[in-house]
Coordinates of C-alpha atoms in Angstrom, one line a residue:
X1 CA 0.0 0.0 0.0
X2 CA 2.8 2.4 0.9
X3 CA 4.5 1.7 -2.5
X4 CA 1.3 2.6 -4.3
X5 CA 0.8 5.8 -2.3
X6 CA 4.4 6.7 -3.1
X7 CA 3.8 6.0 -6.8
X8 CA 0.7 8.2 -6.8
X9 CA 2.5 11.0 -5.0
X10 CA 5.4 10.9 -7.5
X11 CA 3.0 10.8 -10.4
X12 CA 1.1 13.7 -9.0
X13 CA 4.3 15.7 -8.7
X14 CA 5.4 14.7 -12.2
X15 CA 2.0 15.7 -13.5
X16 CA 2.2 19.1 -11.9
X17 CA 5.7 19.7 -13.3
X18 CA 4.4 18.5 -16.7
X19 CA 1.5 20.9 -16.6
X20 CA 3.8 23.8 -15.6
X21 CA 6.2 23.0 -18.5
X22 CA 3.3 22.6 -20.9
X23 CA 1.9 26.0 -19.8
X24 CA 5.3 27.5 -20.3
X25 CA 5.6 26.1 -23.8
X26 CA 2.1 27.2 -24.6
X27 CA 3.0 30.7 -23.6
X28 CA 6.0 30.6 -25.9
X29 CA 3.7 29.5 -28.8
X30 CA 1.1 32.1 -28.0
X31 CA 3.7 34.9 -28.0
X32 CA 5.2 33.6 -31.3
X33 CA 1.7 33.4 -32.9
X34 CA 0.9 36.9 -31.6
X35 CA 4.1 38.1 -33.2
X36 CA 3.2 36.5 -36.5
X37 CA -0.3 38.1 -36.4
X38 CA 1.3 41.5 -35.5
X39 CA 3.8 41.4 -38.4
X40 CA 1.0 40.3 -40.8
X41 CA -1.1 43.2 -39.7
X42 CA 1.8 45.6 -40.2
X43 CA 2.4 44.2 -43.7
X44 CA -1.3 44.6 -44.5
X45 CA -1.4 48.1 -43.2
X46 CA 1.6 48.9 -45.3
X47 CA -0.3 47.5 -48.3
X48 CA -3.4 49.6 -47.7
X49 CA -1.2 52.7 -48.4
X50 CA 0.3 50.9 -51.5
X51 CA -1.4 51.5 -54.9
X52 CA -0.8 47.8 -55.7
X53 CA -2.9 46.5 -52.8
X54 CA -6.0 46.2 -54.8
X55 CA -4.4 43.8 -57.3
X56 CA -2.7 41.6 -54.7
X57 CA -5.2 38.9 -54.3
X58 CA -6.0 38.8 -58.0
X59 CA -2.3 38.4 -58.7
X60 CA -1.8 35.7 -56.1
X61 CA -4.8 33.6 -57.4
X62 CA -3.2 33.6 -60.9
X63 CA 0.3 32.3 -59.8
X64 CA 1.7 29.2 -61.5
X65 CA 1.2 26.4 -59.0
X66 CA 4.0 24.3 -60.5
X67 CA 6.7 26.8 -59.7
X68 CA 5.4 27.3 -56.2
X69 CA 5.6 23.5 -55.7
X70 CA 9.2 23.6 -56.9
X71 CA 9.8 26.3 -54.3
X72 CA 8.5 24.0 -51.6
X73 CA 10.6 21.1 -52.8
X74 CA 13.7 23.2 -52.8
X75 CA 12.9 24.3 -49.2
X76 CA 12.6 20.6 -48.2
X77 CA 16.0 19.8 -49.7
X78 CA 17.4 22.7 -47.8
X79 CA 16.1 21.1 -44.6
X80 CA 17.7 17.8 -45.5
X81 CA 21.1 19.6 -46.0
X82 CA 20.6 21.2 -42.6
X83 CA 19.9 17.8 -41.0
X84 CA 22.8 16.0 -42.6
X85 CA 25.5 18.6 -42.0
X86 CA 24.4 18.7 -38.4
X87 CA 24.6 14.9 -38.1
X88 CA 28.0 14.8 -39.9
X89 CA 29.5 17.2 -37.3
X90 CA 28.0 15.3 -34.4
X91 CA 29.5 12.1 -35.7
X92 CA 32.9 13.7 -35.6
X93 CA 32.3 14.0 -31.9
X94 CA 31.3 10.3 -31.7
X95 CA 27.5 10.9 -31.4
X96 CA 25.1 9.4 -33.8
X97 CA 21.5 10.7 -34.1
X98 CA 18.7 9.5 -36.3
X99 CA 17.6 11.4 -39.5
X100 CA 14.3 12.2 -37.8
X101 CA 16.1 13.7 -34.8
X102 CA 18.3 15.7 -37.2
X103 CA 15.3 17.1 -39.1
X104 CA 13.4 17.9 -35.9
X105 CA 16.5 19.7 -34.5
X106 CA 16.8 21.7 -37.8
X107 CA 13.2 22.9 -37.7
X108 CA 13.4 23.7 -34.0
X109 CA 16.6 25.7 -34.6
X110 CA 15.0 27.7 -37.4
X111 CA 11.8 28.2 -35.4
X112 CA 13.5 29.7 -32.3
X113 CA 15.9 31.7 -34.5
X114 CA 12.9 33.3 -36.3
X115 CA 11.0 34.3 -33.2
X116 CA 14.0 35.7 -31.1
X117 CA 15.9 38.9 -31.7
X118 CA 18.9 38.6 -33.9
X119 CA 18.2 34.9 -34.2
X120 CA 19.8 34.3 -30.8
X121 CA 17.4 31.6 -29.6
X122 CA 18.1 28.8 -32.2
X123 CA 21.3 27.2 -31.0
X124 CA 20.5 27.4 -27.2
X125 CA 17.2 25.6 -27.8
X126 CA 18.8 23.0 -30.0
X127 CA 21.3 22.3 -27.3
X128 CA 18.5 22.0 -24.8
X129 CA 16.7 19.5 -27.0
X130 CA 19.9 17.5 -27.6
X131 CA 20.4 17.2 -23.9
X132 CA 17.4 14.8 -23.9
X133 CA 19.4 12.5 -26.1
X134 CA 22.2 12.5 -23.5
X135 CA 24.5 14.8 -25.5
X136 CA 26.3 17.2 -23.1
X137 CA 25.5 20.9 -23.5
X138 CA 29.2 21.8 -24.1
X139 CA 29.6 19.3 -26.9
X140 CA 26.3 20.1 -28.6
X141 CA 27.1 23.9 -28.3
X142 CA 30.5 23.4 -29.9
X143 CA 28.9 21.4 -32.8
X144 CA 26.2 23.9 -33.3
X145 CA 28.7 26.8 -33.4
X146 CA 30.8 24.9 -35.9
X147 CA 27.6 24.3 -37.9
X148 CA 26.9 28.1 -37.8
X149 CA 30.5 28.9 -38.8
X150 CA 30.2 26.6 -41.8
X151 CA 27.0 28.2 -42.9
X152 CA 28.4 31.7 -42.3
X153 CA 31.4 30.9 -44.5
X154 CA 29.2 29.8 -47.3
X155 CA 26.9 32.8 -46.7
X156 CA 29.7 35.3 -46.9
X157 CA 31.5 33.6 -49.8
X158 CA 28.4 33.4 -52.0
X159 CA 27.3 36.9 -51.1
X160 CA 30.8 38.3 -51.8
X161 CA 30.9 36.6 -55.2
X162 CA 27.3 37.9 -55.9
X163 CA 28.4 41.4 -54.9
X164 CA 31.4 41.4 -57.3
X165 CA 29.3 40.0 -60.1
X166 CA 26.4 42.4 -59.6
X167 CA 28.4 45.5 -58.7
X168 CA 28.2 47.2 -62.1
X169 CA 24.4 46.7 -62.3
X170 CA 23.9 47.9 -58.7
X171 CA 26.0 51.0 -59.3
X172 CA 23.9 51.9 -62.4
X173 CA 20.5 51.0 -61.1
X174 CA 20.4 50.9 -57.3
X175 CA 23.5 52.5 -55.7
X176 CA 21.8 53.3 -52.4
X177 CA 21.8 49.7 -51.3
X178 CA 25.6 49.2 -51.7
X179 CA 26.6 50.5 -48.3
X180 CA 24.1 48.1 -46.6
X181 CA 25.7 45.2 -48.5
X182 CA 29.2 46.2 -47.5
X183 CA 28.1 46.6 -43.9
X184 CA 26.4 43.2 -43.9
X185 CA 29.5 41.5 -45.3
X186 CA 31.7 43.1 -42.6
X187 CA 29.3 42.2 -39.8
X188 CA 28.8 38.6 -41.0
X189 CA 32.5 38.1 -41.7
X190 CA 33.3 39.4 -38.2
X191 CA 30.9 36.9 -36.7
X192 CA 32.9 34.1 -38.2
X193 CA 36.1 35.4 -36.6
X194 CA 34.4 35.8 -33.2
X195 CA 33.0 32.3 -33.1
X196 CA 36.1 30.7 -34.3
X197 CA 38.0 32.4 -31.5
X198 CA 35.9 30.5 -29.0
X199 CA 37.8 27.3 -30.0
X200 CA 41.0 28.8 -28.7
X201 CA 41.1 27.5 -25.1
X202 CA 42.5 30.7 -23.5
X203 CA 39.6 32.7 -25.1
X204 CA 37.1 30.0 -23.9
X205 CA 38.6 30.0 -20.4
X206 CA 38.5 33.8 -20.2
X207 CA 34.8 33.8 -21.3
X208 CA 33.9 31.1 -18.8
X209 CA 35.6 33.0 -16.0
X210 CA 33.7 36.1 -17.0
X211 CA 30.4 34.1 -16.9
X212 CA 31.2 32.8 -13.4
X213 CA 32.2 36.3 -12.2
X214 CA 28.9 37.7 -13.7
X215 CA 26.9 34.9 -12.1
X216 CA 28.5 35.7 -8.7
X217 CA 27.1 39.2 -8.9
X218 CA 23.5 38.0 -8.8
X219 CA 22.4 36.5 -5.5
X220 CA 19.8 34.2 -7.0
X221 CA 22.4 32.7 -9.4
X222 CA 25.1 32.5 -6.7
X223 CA 22.8 30.3 -4.5
X224 CA 22.1 27.8 -7.3
X225 CA 23.9 24.6 -6.5
X226 CA 26.5 23.2 -8.8
X227 CA 26.2 26.3 -11.1
X228 CA 30.0 26.9 -11.2
X229 CA 30.7 23.2 -11.6
X230 CA 28.3 23.1 -14.5
X231 CA 30.2 26.0 -16.1
X232 CA 33.5 24.2 -15.6
X233 CA 32.0 21.0 -17.1
X234 CA 30.7 23.0 -20.1
X235 CA 34.2 24.4 -20.6
X236 CA 35.8 20.9 -20.6
X237 CA 33.1 19.5 -23.0
X238 CA 33.3 22.4 -25.3
X239 CA 37.1 22.4 -25.3
X240 CA 37.1 18.7 -26.3
X241 CA 36.3 19.7 -29.8
X242 CA 39.8 21.2 -30.3
X243 CA 41.5 18.3 -28.5
X244 CA 41.5 16.2 -31.6
X245 CA 41.1 18.9 -34.2
X246 CA 43.0 17.0 -36.9
X247 CA 40.5 14.2 -36.7
X248 CA 37.7 16.7 -37.4
X249 CA 39.2 18.6 -40.2
X250 CA 37.6 16.5 -42.9
X251 CA 34.1 16.9 -41.4
X252 CA 34.7 20.7 -41.0
X253 CA 35.7 21.1 -44.7
X254 CA 32.8 18.9 -45.7
X255 CA 30.5 21.1 -43.6
X256 CA 31.6 24.2 -45.4
X257 CA 31.4 22.6 -48.8
X258 CA 27.9 21.2 -48.2
X259 CA 26.8 24.6 -46.8
X260 CA 27.4 26.3 -50.1
X261 CA 24.7 24.4 -52.1
X262 CA 22.5 24.5 -49.0
X263 CA 22.7 28.3 -48.9
X264 CA 22.1 28.5 -52.7
X265 CA 19.0 26.3 -52.3
X266 CA 17.7 28.7 -49.6
X267 CA 18.3 31.7 -51.9
X268 CA 16.6 29.8 -54.8
X269 CA 13.1 29.9 -53.4
X270 CA 12.6 33.5 -54.6
X271 CA 13.5 32.4 -58.2
X272 CA 10.6 30.0 -58.3
X273 CA 8.3 32.6 -56.9
X274 CA 9.6 35.0 -59.6
X275 CA 8.7 32.4 -62.2
X276 CA 5.3 31.7 -60.6
X277 CA 4.5 35.4 -61.2
X278 CA 5.1 34.8 -64.9
X279 CA 8.6 36.3 -65.3
X280 CA 11.2 34.5 -67.3
X281 CA 13.5 37.2 -68.7
X282 CA 16.1 37.2 -65.8
X283 CA 18.5 34.3 -65.2
X284 CA 18.4 32.0 -62.2
X285 CA 21.8 33.1 -61.0
X286 CA 21.0 36.8 -61.1
X287 CA 17.9 36.3 -58.9
X288 CA 19.9 34.1 -56.5
X289 CA 22.6 36.8 -56.4
X290 CA 20.2 39.6 -55.6
X291 CA 18.5 37.4 -52.9
X292 CA 21.8 36.7 -51.2
X293 CA 22.7 40.4 -51.2
X294 CA 19.3 41.2 -49.6
X295 CA 20.0 38.5 -47.0
X296 CA 23.4 39.8 -46.1
X297 CA 22.1 43.3 -45.9
X298 CA 19.4 42.6 -43.3
X299 CA 20.7 39.5 -41.5
X300 CA 22.2 41.4 -38.6
X301 CA 19.0 43.4 -37.9
X302 CA 17.8 42.9 -34.2
X303 CA 14.1 42.1 -34.9
X304 CA 13.0 38.5 -34.9
X305 CA 13.4 37.1 -38.4
X306 CA 14.6 40.6 -39.4
X307 CA 10.9 41.5 -39.8
X308 CA 10.3 44.9 -41.3
X309 CA 13.9 45.0 -42.7
X310 CA 13.2 42.0 -44.9
X311 CA 10.0 43.5 -46.3
X312 CA 11.5 46.9 -46.9
X313 CA 14.7 45.4 -48.2
X314 CA 12.8 43.2 -50.7
X315 CA 11.0 46.2 -52.0
X316 CA 14.4 47.9 -52.6
X317 CA 16.3 45.0 -54.0
X318 CA 13.6 43.6 -56.3
X319 CA 11.8 46.7 -57.4
X320 CA 13.4 46.4 -60.9
X321 CA 12.3 42.7 -61.2
X322 CA 8.7 42.7 -60.2
X323 CA 7.6 45.4 -62.6
X324 CA 3.9 44.6 -63.3
X325 CA 2.4 46.2 -60.2
X326 CA 3.0 43.0 -58.2
X327 CA 5.9 43.8 -56.0
X328 CA 3.8 43.9 -52.8
X329 CA 2.1 40.6 -53.7
X330 CA 5.6 39.1 -54.2
X331 CA 6.6 40.3 -50.8
X332 CA 3.6 38.6 -49.2
X333 CA 4.1 35.3 -51.0
X334 CA 7.9 35.2 -50.4
X335 CA 7.6 35.9 -46.7
X336 CA 4.9 33.3 -46.4
X337 CA 7.1 30.6 -47.9
X338 CA 10.4 31.6 -46.2
X339 CA 9.2 32.8 -42.8
X340 CA 5.6 32.3 -41.7
X341 CA 5.3 28.8 -43.0
X342 CA 8.5 27.8 -41.0
X343 CA 7.3 29.5 -37.8
X344 CA 3.9 27.8 -38.0
X345 CA 5.4 24.4 -38.7
X346 CA 7.9 24.9 -35.9
X347 CA 5.2 25.9 -33.4
X348 CA 3.2 22.8 -34.2
X349 CA 6.3 20.7 -33.8
X350 CA 7.2 22.2 -30.4
X351 CA 3.8 21.7 -29.0
X352 CA 3.5 18.1 -30.3
X353 CA 7.0 17.1 -29.3
X354 CA 6.5 18.6 -25.8
X355 CA 3.3 16.6 -25.4
X356 CA 4.8 13.3 -26.4
X357 CA 8.0 13.9 -24.4
X358 CA 6.0 14.6 -21.2
X359 CA 3.9 11.4 -21.8
X360 CA 7.2 9.5 -22.1
X361 CA 8.5 11.0 -18.9
X362 CA 5.4 10.0 -17.0
X363 CA 5.5 6.4 -18.4
X364 CA 9.2 6.1 -17.3
X365 CA 8.4 7.6 -13.9
X366 CA 5.6 5.1 -13.4
X367 CA 7.8 2.2 -14.4
X368 CA 10.7 3.2 -12.2
X369 CA 8.4 3.6 -9.2
X370 CA 7.0 0.1 -9.5
X371 CA 8.3 -2.8 -7.4
X372 CA 10.9 -5.0 -9.2
X373 CA 8.6 -8.0 -9.6
X374 CA 5.9 -5.8 -11.2
X375 CA 8.5 -4.3 -13.7
X376 CA 9.4 -7.8 -14.8
X377 CA 5.8 -8.9 -15.1

């Protein structure tokens, strides 16, 4: 009888924790959905003052569905690249995850990046989810930063080549955007150098010392048990990436090389939207180049998903390409495919995953609380 009372008490406690966690996750989803609604309303209000607004829905209804389908397929292939590069870098650390886990992690990373300022929430949340799979936070953080560096290298490289190739046309047709492109290249290039510096152990040690010093200034953090031990353990796990760097060079080079077509695929979605609007007089590579320059110009903006900057930037960069009074419609379709659809899918995944994970925890808690003979029954 006492065992069963103990089981009920533990299950009740687990249930309360589960409910609190679910409420917390629901609040995150509500805020992200509210943010989406707010940005959509802002875009619609912008459209009301735009002469093209009256033609928007008529234009969208007449888009070519085949090209939109190709845009979706390209986006899915991009996700596969995101998954496989991540799995490749994890394997270099001796950790093997399933394809389904890699895909889930990729979508969760994009979702939290899109709803947090300056895309700061993606990697921390990915590391938190990987902790469920018994992957230490220090190791997962190191892998995720390397993944970010690989993508940034591809991002800056393709954007720099695009800038060189498009410089003459930009100077003649749209010189006002050139300073933003240069600033974007400098900022994104600087981010590569900063994150690479973290893999030098003296820099990492200095940063961890600073975090411990900062934590010591806050009483509520100072009282947390094992906080400083956790920081030391993180430093050891993170630093393990550089312990056998020669053994990881091939995976690092492969990560950069695979990130180049991945980035090009991401930039290709706008081309298929461009074709869906009935345009065919501009080459694929030019549209991809312009999209990459737009991306590098607004990627460092602090708003979640660079909202506002993306829409305004699109209007500036593509005003000479969508010339049939359909620029505003193109902005709406493009943002739906590249932003809102990802955020909605990510929100659904987070809620569903949290639900199943809590059910799994409750089942394991129930089983662990049962007497040995009942476990084996």
